[in-house]
Amino acid sequence: MKYDYLIVGAGLFGAVFAAEMRKKGKTCLVIDRREHIAGNIYTQDVAGIQVHKYGAHIFHTSDKRVWDYIQQYAEFNHYINSPVAIYGDELYNMPFNMNTFNKLWGVKTPAQAKAKIAEQIAELQIGEPKNLEEQALSLVGPDVYARLIKGYTEKQWGRDCKDLPAFIIKRLPLRFVYDNNYFTDPYQGIPKGGYTRIVEKLLEGIPVRLGISYRDFLKANEAKGEEADSFAKVLYTGMIDEYFEYCFGELQYRSLRFEEELIAGCDNYQGNAVVNYTERQVPYTRIIEHKHFEFGTQPDTVITREYPVEWKRGDEPYYPVNDERNNALYAKYAQLAAGEQHILFGGRLGQYRYYDMDKVIAAALDMAAAETKTA
Ligand code: UDP
């Protein structure tokens, strides 16, 4: 069969792109090397609880276009992310706000909190922050940094905070009100029924082949000779360096190991969906209790401990490590990609970008719109 697009990767980027192109009358075939659709937003029902199999995904956006778009595919609940962080015997509210400062220093007013932070920062004499450590210190001072940032960040990224880019920490808000809402976006929630349903709906009417890698698919297709399927274009949402057979060397990624546990007879393990463990000695960064994303009342619970690990070939890549060295290497791959007429690269891995879900959707919509113009 002749298709307009072969889409490699049935994750959010690939699925949104496929759905949009289908609306424009284009034909797509989607393949994925995993045995299921939905990539890393895959959720699965375990004991009546939607479990985020590849780490917690909380939908949040400031982009009305994206919010309106995703509403067509799911109804969202009113979940608001308010993680807590455990350091030693103490528990702190996240993100950094008046509750956190009150617990740390006993301060009660914003003026007292600001004065405390200013006093701590003044001693440091940091100019323009050059790395994550300097950025964090100049924002919140050494107390917060030592308890809530340094350990978590160094185990999450496997690198010293001095060797990490400052932008990572800018994801974390700092505010002087008693507000534990992690995100500042006006739209937030968890899709009722799970994320996999969204991707199922996006891919409705589009053929999908699972459990096959791009290379194996190409080989098998070629072997069909005259019967082979043909594609005008390919959208590749896997790792861009892998696509080019690592010709300039490997990009770095962080991977994760998930330890999932069904605890029968326990209806509430930790009282919150997300509990961060910010001490360096605790090997995991957080424990997720999935039922709290959906206000679940089941008699049992499912928790997942998240252990960050360095990525090596064969592992699942979760986070691009967007430091200077990797970004420069990515730029070389991107240049190579720009020279390929019939191949598009999209998503966290195809574009080597620390994208959130809303940014993935926006980028996929933009790419689909650009394709329609040129097609
Ligand atoms: N972070 C931290 N302490 C925390 C939570 C996050 O220092 O308790 C830092 C850490 O560097 C992390 C970054 O903030 O990589 C972004 O965290 P976020 O929760 O947004 O990351 P994600 O959910 O994408 O893993």
PDB file of N, CA and C and ligand atoms in Angstrom, residues 85 94 96 132 148-150 152-153 156-157 168-169 171-172 182 276 278 286 306 319 348 354 356, ligand 1:
ATOM      1  N   ALA A  85       8.104  17.130  49.919  1.00  0.00           N
ATOM      2  CA  ALA A  85       9.476  16.627  49.866  1.00  0.00           C
ATOM      3  C   ALA A  85       9.890  16.180  51.268  1.00  0.00           C
ATOM      4  N   MET A  94       6.102  21.603  48.557  1.00  0.00           N
ATOM      5  CA  MET A  94       6.682  22.051  47.296  1.00  0.00           C
ATOM      6  C   MET A  94       5.578  22.767  46.517  1.00  0.00           C
ATOM      7  N   PHE A  96       8.649  25.776  46.302  1.00  0.00           N
ATOM      8  CA  PHE A  96       9.101  26.619  47.398  1.00  0.00           C
ATOM      9  C   PHE A  96       8.121  27.771  47.608  1.00  0.00           C
ATOM     10  N   LEU A 132      23.494  25.335  37.435  1.00  0.00           N
ATOM     11  CA  LEU A 132      22.299  25.088  38.249  1.00  0.00           C
ATOM     12  C   LEU A 132      22.524  25.438  39.713  1.00  0.00           C
ATOM     13  N   LEU A 148      16.514  20.722  49.726  1.00  0.00           N
ATOM     14  CA  LEU A 148      15.463  20.372  48.763  1.00  0.00           C
ATOM     15  C   LEU A 148      15.926  20.294  47.309  1.00  0.00           C
ATOM     16  N   ILE A 149      17.116  20.764  47.030  1.00  0.00           N
ATOM     17  CA  ILE A 149      17.534  20.785  45.616  1.00  0.00           C
ATOM     18  C   ILE A 149      18.754  19.909  45.339  1.00  0.00           C
ATOM     19  N   LYS A 150      19.818  20.129  46.092  1.00  0.00           N
ATOM     20  CA  LYS A 150      21.116  19.519  45.731  1.00  0.00           C
ATOM     21  C   LYS A 150      21.036  17.986  45.585  1.00  0.00           C
ATOM     22  N   TYR A 152      18.436  15.881  45.447  1.00  0.00           N
ATOM     23  CA  TYR A 152      17.456  15.426  44.452  1.00  0.00           C
ATOM     24  C   TYR A 152      18.027  15.587  43.048  1.00  0.00           C
ATOM     25  N   THR A 153      18.556  16.772  42.781  1.00  0.00           N
ATOM     26  CA  THR A 153      19.035  17.079  41.430  1.00  0.00           C
ATOM     27  C   THR A 153      20.240  16.217  41.063  1.00  0.00           C
ATOM     28  N   GLN A 156      18.975  12.776  40.373  1.00  0.00           N
ATOM     29  CA  GLN A 156      18.148  12.778  39.157  1.00  0.00           C
ATOM     30  C   GLN A 156      19.017  12.833  37.895  1.00  0.00           C
ATOM     31  N   TRP A 157      20.033  13.657  37.918  1.00  0.00           N
ATOM     32  CA  TRP A 157      20.826  13.879  36.699  1.00  0.00           C
ATOM     33  C   TRP A 157      22.175  13.167  36.724  1.00  0.00           C
ATOM     34  N   ILE A 168      17.137  23.998  34.102  1.00  0.00           N
ATOM     35  CA  ILE A 168      16.389  22.873  34.690  1.00  0.00           C
ATOM     36  C   ILE A 168      15.640  23.323  35.938  1.00  0.00           C
ATOM     37  N   ILE A 169      16.299  24.133  36.741  1.00  0.00           N
ATOM     38  CA  ILE A 169      15.718  24.547  38.015  1.00  0.00           C
ATOM     39  C   ILE A 169      14.672  25.650  37.820  1.00  0.00           C
ATOM     40  N   ARG A 171      12.272  25.424  36.041  1.00  0.00           N
ATOM     41  CA  ARG A 171      10.966  24.771  35.971  1.00  0.00           C
ATOM     42  C   ARG A 171      10.225  24.878  37.300  1.00  0.00           C
ATOM     43  N   LEU A 172      10.992  25.080  38.372  1.00  0.00           N
ATOM     44  CA  LEU A 172      10.419  25.052  39.725  1.00  0.00           C
ATOM     45  C   LEU A 172      10.056  26.450  40.190  1.00  0.00           C
ATOM     46  N   TYR A 182       1.988  23.225  42.340  1.00  0.00           N
ATOM     47  CA  TYR A 182       3.313  23.151  41.725  1.00  0.00           C
ATOM     48  C   TYR A 182       3.404  23.973  40.437  1.00  0.00           C
ATOM     49  N   ASN A 276       8.549  13.505  47.103  1.00  0.00           N
ATOM     50  CA  ASN A 276       9.958  13.545  46.687  1.00  0.00           C
ATOM     51  C   ASN A 276      10.857  13.193  47.865  1.00  0.00           C
ATOM     52  N   THR A 278      14.498  14.019  48.908  1.00  0.00           N
ATOM     53  CA  THR A 278      15.524  14.939  48.414  1.00  0.00           C
ATOM     54  C   THR A 278      16.922  14.645  48.966  1.00  0.00           C
ATOM     55  N   ARG A 286      11.563   9.779  43.952  1.00  0.00           N
ATOM     56  CA  ARG A 286      10.189  10.011  44.423  1.00  0.00           C
ATOM     57  C   ARG A 286       9.392   8.727  44.471  1.00  0.00           C
ATOM     58  N   GLU A 306      10.836   5.657  41.936  1.00  0.00           N
ATOM     59  CA  GLU A 306      11.504   6.062  40.693  1.00  0.00           C
ATOM     60  C   GLU A 306      12.999   6.213  40.952  1.00  0.00           C
ATOM     61  N   TYR A 319      15.016  11.426  29.667  1.00  0.00           N
ATOM     62  CA  TYR A 319      15.332  12.862  29.698  1.00  0.00           C
ATOM     63  C   TYR A 319      16.558  13.137  28.837  1.00  0.00           C
ATOM     64  N   ARG A 348      10.417  14.558  22.265  1.00  0.00           N
ATOM     65  CA  ARG A 348      11.537  14.692  23.196  1.00  0.00           C
ATOM     66  C   ARG A 348      12.818  14.079  22.641  1.00  0.00           C
ATOM     67  N   TYR A 354      13.707  18.855  26.418  1.00  0.00           N
ATOM     68  CA  TYR A 354      13.004  18.504  27.657  1.00  0.00           C
ATOM     69  C   TYR A 354      11.581  19.069  27.582  1.00  0.00           C
ATOM     70  N   ASP A 356       7.520  19.220  27.883  1.00  0.00           N
ATOM     71  CA  ASP A 356       6.364  18.734  28.619  1.00  0.00           C
ATOM     72  C   ASP A 356       5.286  18.333  27.605  1.00  0.00           C
TER      73      ASP A 356
HETATM   74  N1  UDP B   1      13.908  19.497  41.784  1.00  0.00           N
HETATM   75  C1  UDP B   1      14.514  19.604  43.005  1.00  0.00           C
HETATM   76  N2  UDP B   1      13.867  19.155  44.122  1.00  0.00           N
HETATM   77  C2  UDP B   1      12.632  18.591  44.044  1.00  0.00           C
HETATM   78  C3  UDP B   1      12.003  18.491  42.797  1.00  0.00           C
HETATM   79  C4  UDP B   1      12.669  18.943  41.667  1.00  0.00           C
HETATM   80  O1  UDP B   1      15.630  20.100  43.112  1.00  0.00           O
HETATM   81  O2  UDP B   1      12.097  18.197  45.100  1.00  0.00           O
HETATM   82  C5  UDP B   1      14.641  19.982  40.591  1.00  0.00           C
HETATM   83  C6  UDP B   1      15.455  18.896  39.928  1.00  0.00           C
HETATM   84  O3  UDP B   1      16.641  19.456  39.430  1.00  0.00           O
HETATM   85  C7  UDP B   1      14.564  18.455  38.792  1.00  0.00           C
HETATM   86  C8  UDP B   1      13.948  19.785  38.374  1.00  0.00           C
HETATM   87  O4  UDP B   1      13.759  20.475  39.610  1.00  0.00           O
HETATM   88  O5  UDP B   1      15.293  17.855  37.749  1.00  0.00           O
HETATM   89  C9  UDP B   1      12.643  19.660  37.632  1.00  0.00           C
HETATM   90  O6  UDP B   1      11.733  18.924  38.387  1.00  0.00           O
HETATM   91  P1  UDP B   1      10.339  18.405  37.773  1.00  0.00           P
HETATM   92  O7  UDP B   1       9.578  17.789  38.896  1.00  0.00           O
HETATM   93  O8  UDP B   1       9.749  19.503  36.995  1.00  0.00           O
HETATM   94  O9  UDP B   1      10.864  17.293  36.769  1.00  0.00           O
HETATM   95  P2  UDP B   1      10.168  16.050  36.064  1.00  0.00           P
HETATM   96  O10 UDP B   1       8.810  15.852  36.686  1.00  0.00           O
HETATM   97  O11 UDP B   1      10.149  16.396  34.602  1.00  0.00           O
HETATM   98  O12 UDP B   1      11.103  14.928  36.371  1.00  0.00           O
END
